[in-house]
Coordinates of C-alpha atoms and ligand atoms in Angstrom, one line a residue:
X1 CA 5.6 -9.8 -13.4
X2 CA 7.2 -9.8 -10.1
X3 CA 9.6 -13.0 -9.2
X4 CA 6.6 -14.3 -6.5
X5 CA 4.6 -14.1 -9.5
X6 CA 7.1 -16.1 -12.0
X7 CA 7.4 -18.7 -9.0
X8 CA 4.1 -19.3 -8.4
X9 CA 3.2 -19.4 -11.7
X10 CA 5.2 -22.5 -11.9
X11 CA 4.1 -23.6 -8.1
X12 CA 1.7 -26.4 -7.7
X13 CA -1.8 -25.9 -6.8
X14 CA -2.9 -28.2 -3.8
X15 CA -6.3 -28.9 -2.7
X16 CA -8.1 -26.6 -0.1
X17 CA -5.9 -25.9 2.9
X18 CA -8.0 -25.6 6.5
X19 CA -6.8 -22.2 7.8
X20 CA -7.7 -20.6 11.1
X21 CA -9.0 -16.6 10.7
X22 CA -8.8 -13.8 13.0
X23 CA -11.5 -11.3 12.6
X24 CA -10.7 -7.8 14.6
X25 CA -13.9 -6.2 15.9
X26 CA -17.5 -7.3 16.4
X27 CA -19.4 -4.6 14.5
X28 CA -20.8 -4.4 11.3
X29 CA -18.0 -5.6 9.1
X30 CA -16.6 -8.3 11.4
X31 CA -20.2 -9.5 11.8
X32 CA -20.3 -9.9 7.9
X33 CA -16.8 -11.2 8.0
X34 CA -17.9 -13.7 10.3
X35 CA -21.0 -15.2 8.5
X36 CA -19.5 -14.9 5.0
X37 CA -16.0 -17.0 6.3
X38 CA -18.2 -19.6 7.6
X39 CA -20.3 -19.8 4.8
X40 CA -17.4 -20.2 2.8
X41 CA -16.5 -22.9 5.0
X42 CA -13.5 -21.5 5.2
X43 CA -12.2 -22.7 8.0
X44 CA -11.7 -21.8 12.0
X45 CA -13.1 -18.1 12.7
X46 CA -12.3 -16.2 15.4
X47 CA -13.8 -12.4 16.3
X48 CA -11.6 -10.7 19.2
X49 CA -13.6 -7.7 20.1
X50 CA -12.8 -5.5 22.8
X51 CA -15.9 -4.8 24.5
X52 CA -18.4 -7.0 25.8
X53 CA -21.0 -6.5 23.2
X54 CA -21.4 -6.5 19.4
X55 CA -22.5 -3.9 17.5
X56 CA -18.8 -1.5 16.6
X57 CA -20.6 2.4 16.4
X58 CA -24.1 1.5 16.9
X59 CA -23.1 -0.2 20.3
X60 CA -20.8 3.1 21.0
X61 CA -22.7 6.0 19.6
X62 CA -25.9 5.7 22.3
X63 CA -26.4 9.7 22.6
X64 CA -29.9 11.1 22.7
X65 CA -30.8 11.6 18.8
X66 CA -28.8 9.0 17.5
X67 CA -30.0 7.9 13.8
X68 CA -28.6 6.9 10.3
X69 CA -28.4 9.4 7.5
X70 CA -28.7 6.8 4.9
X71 CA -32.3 5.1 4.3
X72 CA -33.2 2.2 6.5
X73 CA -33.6 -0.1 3.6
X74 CA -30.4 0.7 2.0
X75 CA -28.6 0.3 5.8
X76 CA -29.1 -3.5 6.0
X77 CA -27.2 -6.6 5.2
X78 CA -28.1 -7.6 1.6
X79 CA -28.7 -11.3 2.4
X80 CA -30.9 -9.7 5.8
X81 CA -33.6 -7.5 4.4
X82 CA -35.6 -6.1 7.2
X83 CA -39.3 -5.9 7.1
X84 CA -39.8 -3.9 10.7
X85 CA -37.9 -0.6 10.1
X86 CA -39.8 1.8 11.9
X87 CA -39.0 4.5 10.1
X88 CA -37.4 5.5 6.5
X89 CA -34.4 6.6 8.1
X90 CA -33.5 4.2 11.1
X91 CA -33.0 5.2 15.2
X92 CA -29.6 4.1 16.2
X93 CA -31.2 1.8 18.8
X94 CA -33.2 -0.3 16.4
X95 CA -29.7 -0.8 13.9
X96 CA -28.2 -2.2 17.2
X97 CA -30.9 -4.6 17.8
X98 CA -31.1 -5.4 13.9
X99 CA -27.1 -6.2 14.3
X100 CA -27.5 -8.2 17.0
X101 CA -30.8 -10.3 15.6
X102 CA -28.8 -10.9 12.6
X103 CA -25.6 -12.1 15.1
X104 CA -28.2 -14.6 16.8
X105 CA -29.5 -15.9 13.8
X106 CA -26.0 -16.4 12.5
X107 CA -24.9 -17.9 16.1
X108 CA -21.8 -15.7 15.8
X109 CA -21.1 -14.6 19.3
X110 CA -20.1 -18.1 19.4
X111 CA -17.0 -17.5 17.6
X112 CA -16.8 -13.9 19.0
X113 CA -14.5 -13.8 22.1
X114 CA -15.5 -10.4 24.0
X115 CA -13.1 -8.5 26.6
X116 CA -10.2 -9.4 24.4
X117 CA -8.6 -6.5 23.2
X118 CA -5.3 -7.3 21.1
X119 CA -2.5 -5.4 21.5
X120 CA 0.1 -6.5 18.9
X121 CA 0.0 -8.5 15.5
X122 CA 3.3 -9.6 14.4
X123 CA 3.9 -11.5 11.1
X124 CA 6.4 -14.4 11.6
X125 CA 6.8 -17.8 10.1
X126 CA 4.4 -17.2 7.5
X127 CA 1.4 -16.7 10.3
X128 CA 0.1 -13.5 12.3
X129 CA 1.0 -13.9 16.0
X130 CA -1.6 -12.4 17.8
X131 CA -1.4 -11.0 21.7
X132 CA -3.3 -9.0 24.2
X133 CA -2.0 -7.2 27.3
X134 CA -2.8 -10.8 28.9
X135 CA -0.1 -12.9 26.7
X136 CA -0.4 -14.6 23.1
X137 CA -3.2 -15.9 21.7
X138 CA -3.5 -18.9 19.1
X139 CA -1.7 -17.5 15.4
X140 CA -3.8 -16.7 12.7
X141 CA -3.3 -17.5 8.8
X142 CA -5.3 -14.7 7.4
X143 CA -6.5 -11.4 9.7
X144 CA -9.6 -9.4 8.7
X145 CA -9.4 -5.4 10.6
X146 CA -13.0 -4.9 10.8
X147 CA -11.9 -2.2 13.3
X148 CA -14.2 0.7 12.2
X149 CA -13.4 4.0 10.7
X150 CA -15.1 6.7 13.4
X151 CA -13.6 5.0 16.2
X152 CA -11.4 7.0 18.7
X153 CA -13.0 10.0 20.2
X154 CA -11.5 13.3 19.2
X155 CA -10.9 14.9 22.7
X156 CA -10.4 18.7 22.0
X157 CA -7.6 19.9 24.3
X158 CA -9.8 22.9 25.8
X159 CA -7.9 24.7 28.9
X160 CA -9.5 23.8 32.1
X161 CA -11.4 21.4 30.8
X162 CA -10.6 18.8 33.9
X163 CA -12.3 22.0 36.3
X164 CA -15.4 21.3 35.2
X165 CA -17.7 20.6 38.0
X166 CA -20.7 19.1 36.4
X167 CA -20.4 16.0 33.9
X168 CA -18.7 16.0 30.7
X169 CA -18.8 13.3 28.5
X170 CA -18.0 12.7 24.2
X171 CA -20.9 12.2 22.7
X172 CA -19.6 8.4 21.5
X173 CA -19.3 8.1 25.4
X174 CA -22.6 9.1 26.7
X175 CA -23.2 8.9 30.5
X176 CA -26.9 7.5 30.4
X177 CA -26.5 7.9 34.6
X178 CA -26.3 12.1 33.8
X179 CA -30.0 13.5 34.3
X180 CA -30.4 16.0 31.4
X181 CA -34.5 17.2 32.1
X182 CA -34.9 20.3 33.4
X183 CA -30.7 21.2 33.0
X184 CA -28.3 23.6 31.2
X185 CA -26.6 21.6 29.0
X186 CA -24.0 22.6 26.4
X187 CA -22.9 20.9 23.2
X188 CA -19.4 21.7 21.5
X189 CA -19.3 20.7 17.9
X190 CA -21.8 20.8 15.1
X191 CA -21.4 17.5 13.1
X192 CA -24.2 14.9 12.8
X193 CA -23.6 14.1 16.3
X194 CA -24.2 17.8 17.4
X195 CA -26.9 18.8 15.3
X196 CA -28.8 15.2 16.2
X197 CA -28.5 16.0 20.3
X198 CA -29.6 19.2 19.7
X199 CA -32.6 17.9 17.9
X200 CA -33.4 15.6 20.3
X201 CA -32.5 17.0 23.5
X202 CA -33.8 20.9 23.3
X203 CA -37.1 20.1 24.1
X204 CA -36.2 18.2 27.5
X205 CA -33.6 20.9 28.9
X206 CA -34.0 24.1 31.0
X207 CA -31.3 25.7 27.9
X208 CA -29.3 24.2 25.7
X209 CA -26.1 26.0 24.1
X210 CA -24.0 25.0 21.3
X211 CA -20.9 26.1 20.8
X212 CA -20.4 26.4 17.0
X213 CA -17.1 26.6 15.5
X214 CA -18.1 26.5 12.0
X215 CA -21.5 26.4 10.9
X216 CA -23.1 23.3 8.8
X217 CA -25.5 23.3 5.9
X218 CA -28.2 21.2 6.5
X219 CA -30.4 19.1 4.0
X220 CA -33.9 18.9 5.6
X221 CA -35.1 15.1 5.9
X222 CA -38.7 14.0 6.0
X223 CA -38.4 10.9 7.8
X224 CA -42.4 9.3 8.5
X225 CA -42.9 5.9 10.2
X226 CA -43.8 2.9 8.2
X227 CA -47.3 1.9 8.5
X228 CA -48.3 -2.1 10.2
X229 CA -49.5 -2.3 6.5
X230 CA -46.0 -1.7 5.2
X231 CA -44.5 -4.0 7.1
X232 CA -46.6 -6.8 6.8
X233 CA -46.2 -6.0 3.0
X234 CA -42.4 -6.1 3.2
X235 CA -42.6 -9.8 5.0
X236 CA -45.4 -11.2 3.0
X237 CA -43.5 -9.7 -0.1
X238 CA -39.7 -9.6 0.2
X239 CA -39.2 -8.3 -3.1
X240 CA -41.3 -5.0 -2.3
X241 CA -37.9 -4.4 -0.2
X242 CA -35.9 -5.4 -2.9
X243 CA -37.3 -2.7 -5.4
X244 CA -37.2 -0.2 -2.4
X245 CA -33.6 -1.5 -2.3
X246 CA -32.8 -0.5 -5.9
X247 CA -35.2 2.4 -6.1
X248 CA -33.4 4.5 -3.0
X249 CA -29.9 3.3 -4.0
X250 CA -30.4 4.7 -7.5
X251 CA -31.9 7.9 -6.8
X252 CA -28.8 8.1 -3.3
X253 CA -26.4 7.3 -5.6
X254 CA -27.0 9.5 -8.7
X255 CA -28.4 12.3 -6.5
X256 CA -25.6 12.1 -3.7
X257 CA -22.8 9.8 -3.9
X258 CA -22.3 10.8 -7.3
X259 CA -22.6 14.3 -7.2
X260 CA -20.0 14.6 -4.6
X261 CA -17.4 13.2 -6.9
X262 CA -18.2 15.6 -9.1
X263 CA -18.4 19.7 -7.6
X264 CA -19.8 21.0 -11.0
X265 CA -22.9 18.4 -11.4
X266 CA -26.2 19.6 -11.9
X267 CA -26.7 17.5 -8.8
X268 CA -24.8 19.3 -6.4
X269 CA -26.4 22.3 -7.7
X270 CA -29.6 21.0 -6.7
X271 CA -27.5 20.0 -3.2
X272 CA -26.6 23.5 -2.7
X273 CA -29.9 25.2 -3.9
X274 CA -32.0 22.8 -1.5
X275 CA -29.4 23.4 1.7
X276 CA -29.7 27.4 1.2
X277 CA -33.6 27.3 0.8
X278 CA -33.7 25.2 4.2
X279 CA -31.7 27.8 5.9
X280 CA -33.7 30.9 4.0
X281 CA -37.3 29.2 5.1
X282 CA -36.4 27.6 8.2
X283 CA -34.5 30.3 10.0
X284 CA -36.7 33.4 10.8
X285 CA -34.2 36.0 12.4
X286 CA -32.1 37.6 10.0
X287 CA -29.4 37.9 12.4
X288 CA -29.1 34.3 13.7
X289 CA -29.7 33.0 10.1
X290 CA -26.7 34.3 9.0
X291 CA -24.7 33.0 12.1
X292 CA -26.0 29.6 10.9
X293 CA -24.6 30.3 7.2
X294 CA -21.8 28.4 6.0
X295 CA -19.1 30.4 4.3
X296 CA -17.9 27.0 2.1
X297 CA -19.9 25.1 -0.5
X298 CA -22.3 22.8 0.8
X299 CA -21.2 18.9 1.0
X300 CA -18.2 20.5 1.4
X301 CA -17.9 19.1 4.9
X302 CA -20.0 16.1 5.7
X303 CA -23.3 17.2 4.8
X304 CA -26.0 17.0 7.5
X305 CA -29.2 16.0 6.8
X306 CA -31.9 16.8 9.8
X307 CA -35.4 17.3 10.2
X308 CA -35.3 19.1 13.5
X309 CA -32.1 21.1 14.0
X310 CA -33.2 24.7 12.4
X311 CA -36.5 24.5 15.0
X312 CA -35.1 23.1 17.8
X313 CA -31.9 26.0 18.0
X314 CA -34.6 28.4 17.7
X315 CA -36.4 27.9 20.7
X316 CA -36.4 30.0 23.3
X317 CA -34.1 27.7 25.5
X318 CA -31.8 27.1 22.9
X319 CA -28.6 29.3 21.8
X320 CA -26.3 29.3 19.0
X321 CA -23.2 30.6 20.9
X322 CA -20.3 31.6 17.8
X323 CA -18.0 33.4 19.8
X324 CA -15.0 31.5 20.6
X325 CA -14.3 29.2 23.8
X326 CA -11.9 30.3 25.8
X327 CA -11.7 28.3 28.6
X328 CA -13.7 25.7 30.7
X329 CA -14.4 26.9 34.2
X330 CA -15.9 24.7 36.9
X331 CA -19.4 26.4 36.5
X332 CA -19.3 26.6 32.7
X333 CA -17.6 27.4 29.2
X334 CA -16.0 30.9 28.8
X335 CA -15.8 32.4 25.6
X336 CA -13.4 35.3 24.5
X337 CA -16.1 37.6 24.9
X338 CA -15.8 37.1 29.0
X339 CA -18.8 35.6 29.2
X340 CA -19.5 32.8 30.9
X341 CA -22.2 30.1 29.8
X342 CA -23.3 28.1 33.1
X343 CA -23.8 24.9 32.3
X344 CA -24.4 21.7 34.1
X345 CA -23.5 18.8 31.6
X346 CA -21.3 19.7 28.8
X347 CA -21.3 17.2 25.8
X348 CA -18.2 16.9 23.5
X349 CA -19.3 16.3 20.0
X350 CA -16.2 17.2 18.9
X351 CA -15.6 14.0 16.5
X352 CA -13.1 11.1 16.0
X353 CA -9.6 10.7 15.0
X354 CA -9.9 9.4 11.5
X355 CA -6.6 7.8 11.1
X356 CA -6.2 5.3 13.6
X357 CA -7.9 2.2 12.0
X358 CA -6.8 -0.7 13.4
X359 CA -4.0 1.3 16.0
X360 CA -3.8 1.2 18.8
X361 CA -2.7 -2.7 18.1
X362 CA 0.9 -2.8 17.2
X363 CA 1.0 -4.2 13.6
X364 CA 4.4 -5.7 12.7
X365 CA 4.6 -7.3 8.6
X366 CA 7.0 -8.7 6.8
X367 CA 10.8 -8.3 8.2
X368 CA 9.8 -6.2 11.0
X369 CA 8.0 -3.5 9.6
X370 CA 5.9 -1.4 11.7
X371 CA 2.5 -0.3 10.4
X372 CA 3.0 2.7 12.4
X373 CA 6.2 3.6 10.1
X374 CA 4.5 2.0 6.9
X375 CA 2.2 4.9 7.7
X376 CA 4.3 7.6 9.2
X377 CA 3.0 10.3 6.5
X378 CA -0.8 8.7 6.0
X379 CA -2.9 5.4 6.4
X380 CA -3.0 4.0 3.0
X381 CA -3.6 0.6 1.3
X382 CA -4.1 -0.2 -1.9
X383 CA -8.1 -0.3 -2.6
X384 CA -8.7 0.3 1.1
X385 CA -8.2 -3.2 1.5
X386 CA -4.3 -4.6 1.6
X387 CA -1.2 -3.2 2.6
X388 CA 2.3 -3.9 1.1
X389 CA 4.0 -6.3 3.2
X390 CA 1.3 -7.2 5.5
X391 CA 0.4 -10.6 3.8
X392 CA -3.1 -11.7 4.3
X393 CA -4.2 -9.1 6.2
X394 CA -7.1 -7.8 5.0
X395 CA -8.8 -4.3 6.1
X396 CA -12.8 -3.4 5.7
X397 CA -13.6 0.3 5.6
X398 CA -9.7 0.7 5.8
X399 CA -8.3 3.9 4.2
X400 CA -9.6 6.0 1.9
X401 CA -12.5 4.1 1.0
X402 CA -16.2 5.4 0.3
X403 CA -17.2 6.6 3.7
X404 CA -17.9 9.7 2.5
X405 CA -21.1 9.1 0.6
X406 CA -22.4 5.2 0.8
X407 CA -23.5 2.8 3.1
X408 CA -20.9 1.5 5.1
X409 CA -22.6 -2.1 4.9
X410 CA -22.8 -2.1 1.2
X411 CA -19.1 -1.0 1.2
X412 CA -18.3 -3.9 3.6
X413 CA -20.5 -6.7 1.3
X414 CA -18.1 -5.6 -1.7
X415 CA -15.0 -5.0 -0.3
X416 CA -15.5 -8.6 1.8
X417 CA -16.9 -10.4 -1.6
X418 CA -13.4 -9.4 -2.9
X419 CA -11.2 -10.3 -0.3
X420 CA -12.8 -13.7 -0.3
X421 CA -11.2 -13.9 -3.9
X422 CA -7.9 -13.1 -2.3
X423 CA -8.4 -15.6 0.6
X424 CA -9.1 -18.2 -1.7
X425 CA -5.8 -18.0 -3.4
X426 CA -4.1 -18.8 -0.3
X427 CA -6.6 -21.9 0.6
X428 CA -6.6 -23.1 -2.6
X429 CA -2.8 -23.3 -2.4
X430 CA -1.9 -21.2 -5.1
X431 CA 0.0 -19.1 -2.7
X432 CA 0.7 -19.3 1.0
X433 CA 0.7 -15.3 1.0
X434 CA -0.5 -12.6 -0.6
X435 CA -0.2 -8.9 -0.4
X436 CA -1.0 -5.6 -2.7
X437 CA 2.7 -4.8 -4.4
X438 CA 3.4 -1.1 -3.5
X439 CA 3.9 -0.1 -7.2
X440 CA 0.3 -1.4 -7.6
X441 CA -0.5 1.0 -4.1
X442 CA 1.5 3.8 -5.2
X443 CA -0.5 3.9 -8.8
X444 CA -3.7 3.6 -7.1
X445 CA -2.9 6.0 -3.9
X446 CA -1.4 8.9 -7.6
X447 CA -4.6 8.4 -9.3
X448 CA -6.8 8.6 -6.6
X449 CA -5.1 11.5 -4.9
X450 CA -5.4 13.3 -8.5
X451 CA -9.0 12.6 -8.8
X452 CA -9.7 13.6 -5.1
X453 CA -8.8 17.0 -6.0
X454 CA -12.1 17.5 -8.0
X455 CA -14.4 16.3 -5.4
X456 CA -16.6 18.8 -3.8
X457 CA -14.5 17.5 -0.5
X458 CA -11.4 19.9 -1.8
X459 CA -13.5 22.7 -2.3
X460 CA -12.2 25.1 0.8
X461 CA -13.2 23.9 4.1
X462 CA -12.3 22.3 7.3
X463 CA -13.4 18.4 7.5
X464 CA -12.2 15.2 8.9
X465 CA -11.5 13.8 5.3
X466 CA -9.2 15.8 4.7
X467 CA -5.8 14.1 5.3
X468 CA -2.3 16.3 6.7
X469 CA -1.9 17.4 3.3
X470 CA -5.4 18.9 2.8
X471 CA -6.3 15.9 0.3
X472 CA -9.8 13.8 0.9
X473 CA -8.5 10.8 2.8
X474 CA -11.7 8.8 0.6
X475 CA -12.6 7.0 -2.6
X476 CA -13.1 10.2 -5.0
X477 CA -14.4 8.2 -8.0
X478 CA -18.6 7.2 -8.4
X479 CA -19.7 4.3 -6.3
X480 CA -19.9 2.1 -10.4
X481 CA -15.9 2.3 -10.4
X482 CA -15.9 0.7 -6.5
X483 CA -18.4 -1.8 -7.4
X484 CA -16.1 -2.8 -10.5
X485 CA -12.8 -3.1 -8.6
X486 CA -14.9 -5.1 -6.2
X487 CA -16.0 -7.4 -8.9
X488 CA -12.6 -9.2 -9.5
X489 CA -9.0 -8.9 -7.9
X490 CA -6.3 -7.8 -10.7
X491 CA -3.7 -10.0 -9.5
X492 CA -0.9 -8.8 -11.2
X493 CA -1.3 -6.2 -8.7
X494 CA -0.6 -8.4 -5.9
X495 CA 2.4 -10.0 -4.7
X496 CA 2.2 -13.6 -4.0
X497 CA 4.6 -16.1 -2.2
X498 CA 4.5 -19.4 -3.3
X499 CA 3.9 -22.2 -0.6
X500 CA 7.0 -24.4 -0.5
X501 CA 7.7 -28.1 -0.2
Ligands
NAP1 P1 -17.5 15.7 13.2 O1 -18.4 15.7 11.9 O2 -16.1 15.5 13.0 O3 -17.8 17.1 13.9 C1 -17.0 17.5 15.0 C2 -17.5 18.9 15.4 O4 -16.8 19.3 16.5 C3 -17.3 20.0 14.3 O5 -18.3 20.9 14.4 C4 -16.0 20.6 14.8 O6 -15.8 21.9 14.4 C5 -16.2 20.6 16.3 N1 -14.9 20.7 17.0 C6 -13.9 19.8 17.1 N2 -13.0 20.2 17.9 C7 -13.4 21.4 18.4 C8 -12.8 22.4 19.3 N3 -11.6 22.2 19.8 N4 -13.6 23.5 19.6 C9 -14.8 23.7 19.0 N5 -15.4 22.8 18.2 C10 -14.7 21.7 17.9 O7 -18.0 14.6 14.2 P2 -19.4 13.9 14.4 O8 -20.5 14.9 14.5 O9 -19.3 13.0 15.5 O10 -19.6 13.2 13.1 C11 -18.5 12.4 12.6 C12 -19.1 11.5 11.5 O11 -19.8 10.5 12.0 C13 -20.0 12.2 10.5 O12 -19.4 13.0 9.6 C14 -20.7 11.0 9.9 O13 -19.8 10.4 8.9 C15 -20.8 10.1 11.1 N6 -22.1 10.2 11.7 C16 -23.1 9.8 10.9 C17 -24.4 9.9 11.4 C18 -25.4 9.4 10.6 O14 -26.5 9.9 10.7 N7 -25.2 8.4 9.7 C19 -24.6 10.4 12.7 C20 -23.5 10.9 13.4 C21 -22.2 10.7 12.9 P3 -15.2 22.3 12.9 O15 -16.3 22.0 12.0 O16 -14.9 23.7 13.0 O17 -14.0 21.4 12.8

């Protein structure tokens, strides 16, 4: 037991204490951070989000293709089922509409202040001091970082790239202005993001080249459209949705999210077998099939699931171009070969930097400290959620959490049902701050780091969650183990400072 602890155990508990909350980002988690506060009544909610609509990656991410891997009915706000999903796996247009009904119904663009983007958080007489380029804002008592994980783009620094003469663009960034019909276009990087504009996009384009650096497996998708007859089933009956709910989150989790966690289950053999028949059956020239062959395990990277990618490269317009770039020249991308792709619109789908989270703000805790040195070797925080020294601040999809193989939503419910637990210690009175102890973070960040090293994640490729040490930056353990930590805070693991007076 710490001395906090010893103190407030013999503090007095007060009745509940109005406290005024800043909520970081208007996508999905600050959204849910937003309705869940209020419903709480927990007090005065702000959201400070930077641009000038809601919505976080599905507001961002508007590229040709654009869909979510994980089943519509499993992508949704539990307390918002949706009975209009087009389709079993959801276009990234309709999520954003979806987010934004859900907003209107909620009225929470009235508490959302757009344009605002903060610059610093400090911690200082027991409140967060909040600012923007403009000057200070009101303090907060608790902060929520709802600030995404896939956030930054991940500009490649490719020589000559500013010589370009046609448009260039990251795929998070997509020029909508840029006519692609008829047009060469060229596509570095072969992530979701790649392989979906390549699915979408070869069809409408006088050629289309991606520039592979690695190759992907891919796990084919059927994705049909639900019938008029579905939906008006899943309105008149909600609890259709709700078994489709359970169903597809069974069979995703013991068939995926489990499986990952776990490189030598029978699942991931089935993972592997099902990837390498897609590539065997899809791809009919020898020679371009084994271009397209991984060299790694499947779901080693992230693994790509797509119903289109395998016919659309092999189209006559399309080509797989696996010879190194060299350079970008004003009419095109030159690989090492000499040769020189002409292109007219060249689209960076070259990923995000994964370790920014809540940076570029300047976070400043307890006595001074910086988040920027608190993570100097690697974002961490205990559970994903608190940092030591950084009283009530409180981070969704912060570091290391289940990105790799969940619903980000789901995630968020959980990990914002347990930081409500936190939150009320502090309104309650039971303690005016509260923080993960580092021993507590330190255990967690050993035993997770130990069990990471058995994932499929650590099996010998290149991937964004793999942190500077080559260690899955993610929750390694099955989704049951997140869904118990998220049941109940162990607040022995927590440092609390008494309220005084
Ligand atoms: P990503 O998975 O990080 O892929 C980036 C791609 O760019 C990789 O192929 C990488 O090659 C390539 N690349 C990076 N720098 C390069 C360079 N200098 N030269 C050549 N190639 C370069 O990014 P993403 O496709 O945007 O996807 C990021 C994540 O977003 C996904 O993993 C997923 O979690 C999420 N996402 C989800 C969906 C969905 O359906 N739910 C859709 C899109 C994105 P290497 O492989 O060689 O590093």
């Amino acid at each position: 037991m710490t001395t906090h602890e010893q103190t407030h155990t013999a503090g007095p508990r007060r009745g509940r204490q109005p406290l005024r909350y800043a909520v970081i980002g208007a996508g999905v988690s600050g959204i849910l951070a937003a309705i869940k506060l209020r419903e709480a009544g927990a007090g005065e909610v702000t959201i400070y989000e930077k641009a000038d609509r809601l919505g976080g990656t599905w507001r961002e991410n508007t590229y040709p293709g654009i869909a979510c891997d994980v089943p519509s009915h499993m992508y949704r706000f539990s307390f918002e089922p949706n009975p209009d999903w087009s389709h079993h796996y959801s276009p990234g247009s309709e999520i954003q509409a979806y987010l934004e009904g859900v907003a209107r119904k909620y009225d929470v663009e009235r508490d959302v202040r757009f344009g605002c983007e903060l610059t610093r958080c400090e911690w200082r007489d027991g409140r967060w001091h909040l600012q923007t380029a403009q000057g200070p804002l009101e303090p907060a008592d608790v902060v929520i970082a709802a600030t995404g994980v896939l956030h930054h783009p991940n500009v490649p620094e490719i020589p000559g790239m500013d010589d370009f003469a046609g448009a260039l663009f990251h795929s998070a960034r997509w020029d909508h202005d840029v006519p692609l019909d008829d047009r060469r276009i060229g596509v570095i990087g072969t992530g979701s993001s790649g392989v979906q504009i390549v699915g979408a996009l070869t069809d409408r384009v006088r050629k289309l080249s991606l520039f592979q650096r690695t190759a992907q497996w891919i796990m084919p998708q059927d994705n049909p459209p639900f019938s008029e007859e579905d939906k008006r089933r899943f309105r008149e009956h909600p609890e259709i949705m709700a078994q489709m709910f359970e169903q597809t989150s069974r069979l995703f989790e013991e068939n995926f999210a489990n499986a990952v966690t776990d490189r030598d289950s029978p699942q991931m053999k089935l993972i592997i077998e099902l990837t390498r028949a897609n590539l065997e059956n899809s791809v009919a020239d020898p020679e371009l099939r084994e271009r397209l062959r991984p060299d790694y395990q499947a779901a080693c990277k992230r693994l790509i699931v797509s119903p289109n990618f395998y016919q659309a490269i092999q189209r006559p317009n399309a080509e797989l171009v696996t010879e190194p770039i060299e350079r970008i020249e004003p009419g095109g991308v030159r690989t090492r070969d000499g040769r020189l792709h002409e292109l007219d619109v060249l689209v960076l789908a070259t990923g995000f930097r994964v370790d920014r989270f809540m940076r570029p703000i300047e976070v400043i805790g307890r006595g001074g400290i910086r988040l920027d040195d608190k993570w100097a070797a690697r974002p961490s925080a205990y559970l994903s959620i608190s940092i030591p020294g950084f009283p009530n601040l409180f981070l969704l999809n912060g570091p290391n959490g289940p990105v790799g193989n969940f619903s980000l939503i789901e995630v968020a419910e959980a990990q914002f049902a347990y930081v409500l637990q936190l939150i009320e210690e502090i309104r309650t009175g039971a303690c005016r701050e509260i923080s993960a102890s580092q021993a507590a973070t330190d255990a967690f960040e050993a035993e997770r780091t130990e069990a990471a090293k058995r994932t499929i994640w650590m099996t010998g490729c290149r991937s964004w969650y793999l942190d500077d040490r080559g260690i899955p930056a993610v929750w390694p353990w099955k989704f049951t183990r997140f869904r118990e930590e998220m049941a109940a805070p162990k607040l022995e693991h927590y440092e609390r400072v008494p309220r005084t007076g």
